[in-house]
């Protein structure tokens, strides 16, 4: 299974991506997690990404695309992958398309998580308290929601036109949302 998980910060993408990669025994590629690990390790990639992350801005496309291209070549992605947090711009989506054409392995679905803004703000405030993520401070949260609306929302049309978009109601328990997704994927699954 090759899926993209799309949605605003706080919609529960990371949690569900973990569940799906376990369910399908495939790779889980979470770009935010990869960046945070690199920042923590003080790598060159981490240094390149940190200022953007702290502001709640997107890391430049070329940096992210190179990182994901390398990651998709990993052994764990040979059986499929869940892409969490990538693509986030049309440029990234086009680069992903080209890469997957080269590999002869198109996406099966793009899951678009939907939750109202009040619920997102509530969840993100909870996460800020629990995980001390610098980018979960309130002003930065609002900025990240704006960045999502401007840069990432166009991907909804992009994938709708390609017949790949599956909208997921992200409100509910973790188990309920996972069940919704698996039911939807069963209904939408392409052969191969
Ligand atoms: P996340 O954990 O997915 O919310 O990502 C945390 C931060 O990492 C984002 O606010 C961006 O600064 C950066 N990031 C993660 N994925 C991407 C991406 N696909 N494109 C650009 N920046 C990204």
CSV table of C-alpha atoms and ligand atoms in Angstrom, one decimal:
chain,number,residue,atom,x,y,z
A,1,UNK,CA,0.0,0.0,0.0
A,2,UNK,CA,1.3,3.4,-0.9
A,3,UNK,CA,-0.6,6.3,0.7
A,4,UNK,CA,-0.1,9.9,1.5
A,5,UNK,CA,-1.6,11.4,4.7
A,6,UNK,CA,-2.6,15.0,4.2
A,7,UNK,CA,-4.1,17.5,6.6
A,8,UNK,CA,-3.6,20.4,8.9
A,9,UNK,CA,-1.3,20.2,11.9
A,10,UNK,CA,-3.2,18.6,14.8
A,11,UNK,CA,-5.5,16.5,12.7
A,12,UNK,CA,-3.9,13.2,14.0
A,13,UNK,CA,-1.9,12.4,10.8
A,14,UNK,CA,1.1,11.0,12.7
A,15,UNK,CA,-0.9,8.7,14.9
A,16,UNK,CA,-2.9,7.3,12.0
A,17,UNK,CA,0.2,7.0,9.8
A,18,UNK,CA,1.8,4.8,12.5
A,19,UNK,CA,-1.3,2.6,12.7
A,20,UNK,CA,-1.5,2.2,8.9
A,21,UNK,CA,2.2,1.4,8.4
A,22,UNK,CA,1.8,-1.3,11.1
A,23,UNK,CA,-1.4,-2.6,9.5
A,24,UNK,CA,0.2,-2.8,6.0
A,25,UNK,CA,3.7,-3.7,7.2
A,26,UNK,CA,5.2,-0.9,5.2
A,27,UNK,CA,7.5,2.1,5.7
A,28,UNK,CA,6.4,5.1,7.7
A,29,UNK,CA,8.0,8.2,6.3
A,30,UNK,CA,7.2,11.2,8.6
A,31,UNK,CA,9.1,14.2,7.3
A,32,UNK,CA,8.6,16.3,10.5
A,33,UNK,CA,10.0,13.4,12.6
A,34,UNK,CA,13.0,13.1,10.3
A,35,UNK,CA,13.7,16.8,10.6
A,36,UNK,CA,13.3,16.8,14.4
A,37,UNK,CA,15.7,13.9,14.7
A,38,UNK,CA,18.2,15.7,12.5
A,39,UNK,CA,17.8,18.9,14.6
A,40,UNK,CA,18.4,16.9,17.8
A,41,UNK,CA,21.5,15.2,16.3
A,42,UNK,CA,22.8,18.6,15.0
A,43,UNK,CA,23.3,17.3,11.5
A,44,UNK,CA,23.7,19.6,8.5
A,45,UNK,CA,20.1,18.8,7.4
A,46,UNK,CA,18.9,19.7,10.9
A,47,UNK,CA,20.7,23.0,10.8
A,48,UNK,CA,19.2,23.7,7.4
A,49,UNK,CA,15.7,23.0,8.6
A,50,UNK,CA,15.6,24.4,12.1
A,51,UNK,CA,15.0,28.1,11.5
A,52,UNK,CA,12.1,27.3,9.2
A,53,UNK,CA,10.6,24.8,11.7
A,54,UNK,CA,10.9,27.1,14.6
A,55,UNK,CA,9.0,29.8,12.7
A,56,UNK,CA,6.3,27.3,11.5
A,57,UNK,CA,7.4,27.8,7.9
A,58,UNK,CA,8.0,25.1,5.4
A,59,UNK,CA,11.5,23.9,4.8
A,60,UNK,CA,12.5,24.7,1.2
A,61,UNK,CA,11.2,22.2,-1.4
A,62,UNK,CA,14.6,21.1,-2.7
A,63,UNK,CA,15.8,20.1,0.7
A,64,UNK,CA,12.6,18.1,1.5
A,65,UNK,CA,12.4,16.5,-1.9
A,66,UNK,CA,16.0,15.3,-1.8
A,67,UNK,CA,15.4,13.9,1.7
A,68,UNK,CA,12.2,12.0,0.8
A,69,UNK,CA,13.7,10.7,-2.4
A,70,UNK,CA,16.5,9.1,-0.5
A,71,UNK,CA,14.1,7.8,2.2
A,72,UNK,CA,11.8,6.1,-0.3
A,73,UNK,CA,14.7,4.1,-1.5
A,74,UNK,CA,15.0,2.5,1.9
A,75,UNK,CA,14.3,-1.3,2.2
A,76,UNK,CA,11.3,-0.8,4.4
A,77,UNK,CA,9.6,1.2,1.7
A,78,UNK,CA,9.9,-1.6,-0.9
A,79,UNK,CA,6.6,-3.1,0.3
A,80,UNK,CA,4.9,0.3,0.3
A,81,UNK,CA,4.9,3.4,2.5
A,82,UNK,CA,2.8,5.9,4.4
A,83,UNK,CA,4.0,9.4,3.7
A,84,UNK,CA,3.1,11.6,6.6
A,85,UNK,CA,3.7,15.4,6.1
A,86,UNK,CA,4.9,15.1,2.5
A,87,UNK,CA,4.0,16.5,0.0
A,88,UNK,CA,3.1,19.9,1.4
A,89,UNK,CA,3.3,21.9,-1.8
A,90,UNK,CA,2.4,21.4,-5.4
A,91,UNK,CA,6.1,21.4,-6.3
A,92,UNK,CA,6.7,18.5,-3.9
A,93,UNK,CA,3.7,16.6,-5.2
A,94,UNK,CA,5.0,16.9,-8.8
A,95,UNK,CA,8.4,15.7,-7.7
A,96,UNK,CA,6.8,12.7,-5.9
A,97,UNK,CA,4.7,11.9,-9.0
A,98,UNK,CA,7.9,11.9,-11.2
A,99,UNK,CA,9.7,9.7,-8.7
A,100,UNK,CA,6.9,7.2,-8.5
A,101,UNK,CA,6.6,7.0,-12.3
A,102,UNK,CA,10.3,6.2,-12.4
A,103,UNK,CA,9.8,3.5,-9.8
A,104,UNK,CA,6.6,2.2,-11.6
A,105,UNK,CA,4.7,2.4,-8.3
A,106,UNK,CA,1.9,4.9,-8.2
A,107,UNK,CA,0.0,6.0,-5.1
A,108,UNK,CA,-3.1,4.1,-4.1
A,109,UNK,CA,-4.7,6.9,-2.2
A,110,UNK,CA,-4.3,10.3,-0.6
A,111,UNK,CA,-6.0,10.5,2.8
A,112,UNK,CA,-7.2,14.0,3.6
A,113,UNK,CA,-7.9,14.5,7.3
A,114,UNK,CA,-10.6,17.0,8.1
A,115,UNK,CA,-11.2,18.6,11.5
A,116,UNK,CA,-12.5,22.0,12.4
A,117,UNK,CA,-10.1,24.7,13.5
A,118,UNK,CA,-11.3,24.9,17.1
A,119,UNK,CA,-10.6,21.2,17.5
A,120,UNK,CA,-7.2,21.5,15.9
A,121,UNK,CA,-6.2,24.4,18.2
A,122,UNK,CA,-7.4,22.4,21.2
A,123,UNK,CA,-5.3,19.4,20.2
A,124,UNK,CA,-2.2,21.4,19.4
A,125,UNK,CA,-2.4,23.2,22.7
A,126,UNK,CA,-2.5,19.8,24.5
A,127,UNK,CA,0.4,18.6,22.4
A,128,UNK,CA,2.5,21.7,23.2
A,129,UNK,CA,2.0,21.1,26.9
A,130,UNK,CA,2.8,17.3,26.6
A,131,UNK,CA,5.7,17.3,24.2
A,132,UNK,CA,7.3,20.8,24.5
A,133,UNK,CA,7.4,21.2,20.7
A,134,UNK,CA,8.7,24.7,20.0
A,135,UNK,CA,6.5,25.0,17.0
A,136,UNK,CA,3.3,24.3,19.0
A,137,UNK,CA,3.4,27.7,20.7
A,138,UNK,CA,0.1,29.5,20.0
A,139,UNK,CA,1.3,32.2,17.5
A,140,UNK,CA,3.3,29.5,15.6
A,141,UNK,CA,0.3,27.2,15.6
A,142,UNK,CA,-1.8,29.8,13.9
A,143,UNK,CA,1.0,30.5,11.4
A,144,UNK,CA,1.3,26.8,10.6
A,145,UNK,CA,-2.5,26.6,10.0
A,146,UNK,CA,-2.2,29.6,7.6
A,147,UNK,CA,0.8,27.9,5.8
A,148,UNK,CA,-1.4,24.8,5.5
A,149,UNK,CA,-4.2,26.8,4.0
A,150,UNK,CA,-2.0,28.6,1.5
A,151,UNK,CA,0.6,26.1,0.4
A,152,UNK,CA,-0.9,22.7,1.2
A,153,UNK,CA,-4.6,23.0,0.6
A,154,UNK,CA,-4.1,23.2,-3.2
A,155,UNK,CA,-3.0,19.6,-3.0
A,156,UNK,CA,-6.7,18.7,-2.3
A,157,UNK,CA,-7.6,19.8,-5.9
A,158,UNK,CA,-4.4,18.3,-7.2
A,159,UNK,CA,-5.2,14.8,-5.9
A,160,UNK,CA,-8.9,15.1,-6.5
A,161,UNK,CA,-8.2,15.6,-10.2
A,162,UNK,CA,-6.1,12.5,-10.2
A,163,UNK,CA,-8.9,10.5,-8.6
A,164,UNK,CA,-6.8,9.7,-5.5
A,165,UNK,CA,-8.4,11.9,-2.7
A,166,UNK,CA,-10.1,10.1,0.1
A,167,UNK,CA,-11.6,12.5,2.8
A,168,UNK,CA,-11.3,11.3,6.3
A,169,UNK,CA,-13.4,12.7,9.2
A,170,UNK,CA,-10.6,13.1,11.8
A,171,UNK,CA,-12.9,13.6,14.8
A,172,UNK,CA,-13.4,10.6,17.0
A,173,UNK,CA,-11.3,8.1,18.9
A,174,UNK,CA,-8.0,6.9,17.4
A,175,UNK,CA,-9.6,3.4,16.9
A,176,UNK,CA,-12.6,4.8,15.2
A,177,UNK,CA,-10.6,7.0,12.8
A,178,UNK,CA,-8.4,4.0,11.9
A,179,UNK,CA,-11.4,1.9,11.2
A,180,UNK,CA,-12.9,4.6,8.9
A,181,UNK,CA,-9.6,4.8,7.0
A,182,UNK,CA,-9.3,1.1,6.5
A,183,UNK,CA,-12.9,0.8,5.4
A,184,UNK,CA,-12.4,3.7,2.9
A,185,UNK,CA,-9.1,2.2,1.6
A,186,UNK,CA,-10.9,-1.1,1.0
A,187,UNK,CA,-13.5,0.7,-1.0
A,188,UNK,CA,-11.0,2.7,-3.0
A,189,UNK,CA,-8.2,0.3,-3.4
A,190,UNK,CA,-6.7,0.0,-6.9
A,191,UNK,CA,-5.4,-3.3,-8.0
A,192,UNK,CA,-1.6,-3.8,-7.7
B,1,LIG,P1,5.2,18.1,11.1
B,1,LIG,O1,5.7,17.3,12.3
B,1,LIG,O2,4.8,17.3,9.9
B,1,LIG,O3,4.1,19.1,11.5
B,1,LIG,O4,6.4,19.0,10.6
B,1,LIG,C1,7.1,19.9,11.4
B,1,LIG,C2,7.8,21.0,10.6
B,1,LIG,O5,8.7,20.3,9.7
B,1,LIG,C3,6.9,21.8,9.6
B,1,LIG,O6,6.3,22.8,10.2
B,1,LIG,C4,7.9,22.2,8.6
B,1,LIG,O7,8.7,23.3,9.1
B,1,LIG,C5,8.8,21.0,8.5
B,1,LIG,N1,8.3,20.1,7.4
B,1,LIG,C6,7.9,18.8,7.6
B,1,LIG,N2,7.5,18.3,6.4
B,1,LIG,C7,7.7,19.2,5.5
B,1,LIG,C8,7.5,19.3,4.1
B,1,LIG,N3,7.0,18.3,3.4
B,1,LIG,N4,7.8,20.5,3.4
B,1,LIG,C9,8.4,21.5,4.1
B,1,LIG,N5,8.6,21.5,5.4
B,1,LIG,C10,8.3,20.4,6.1
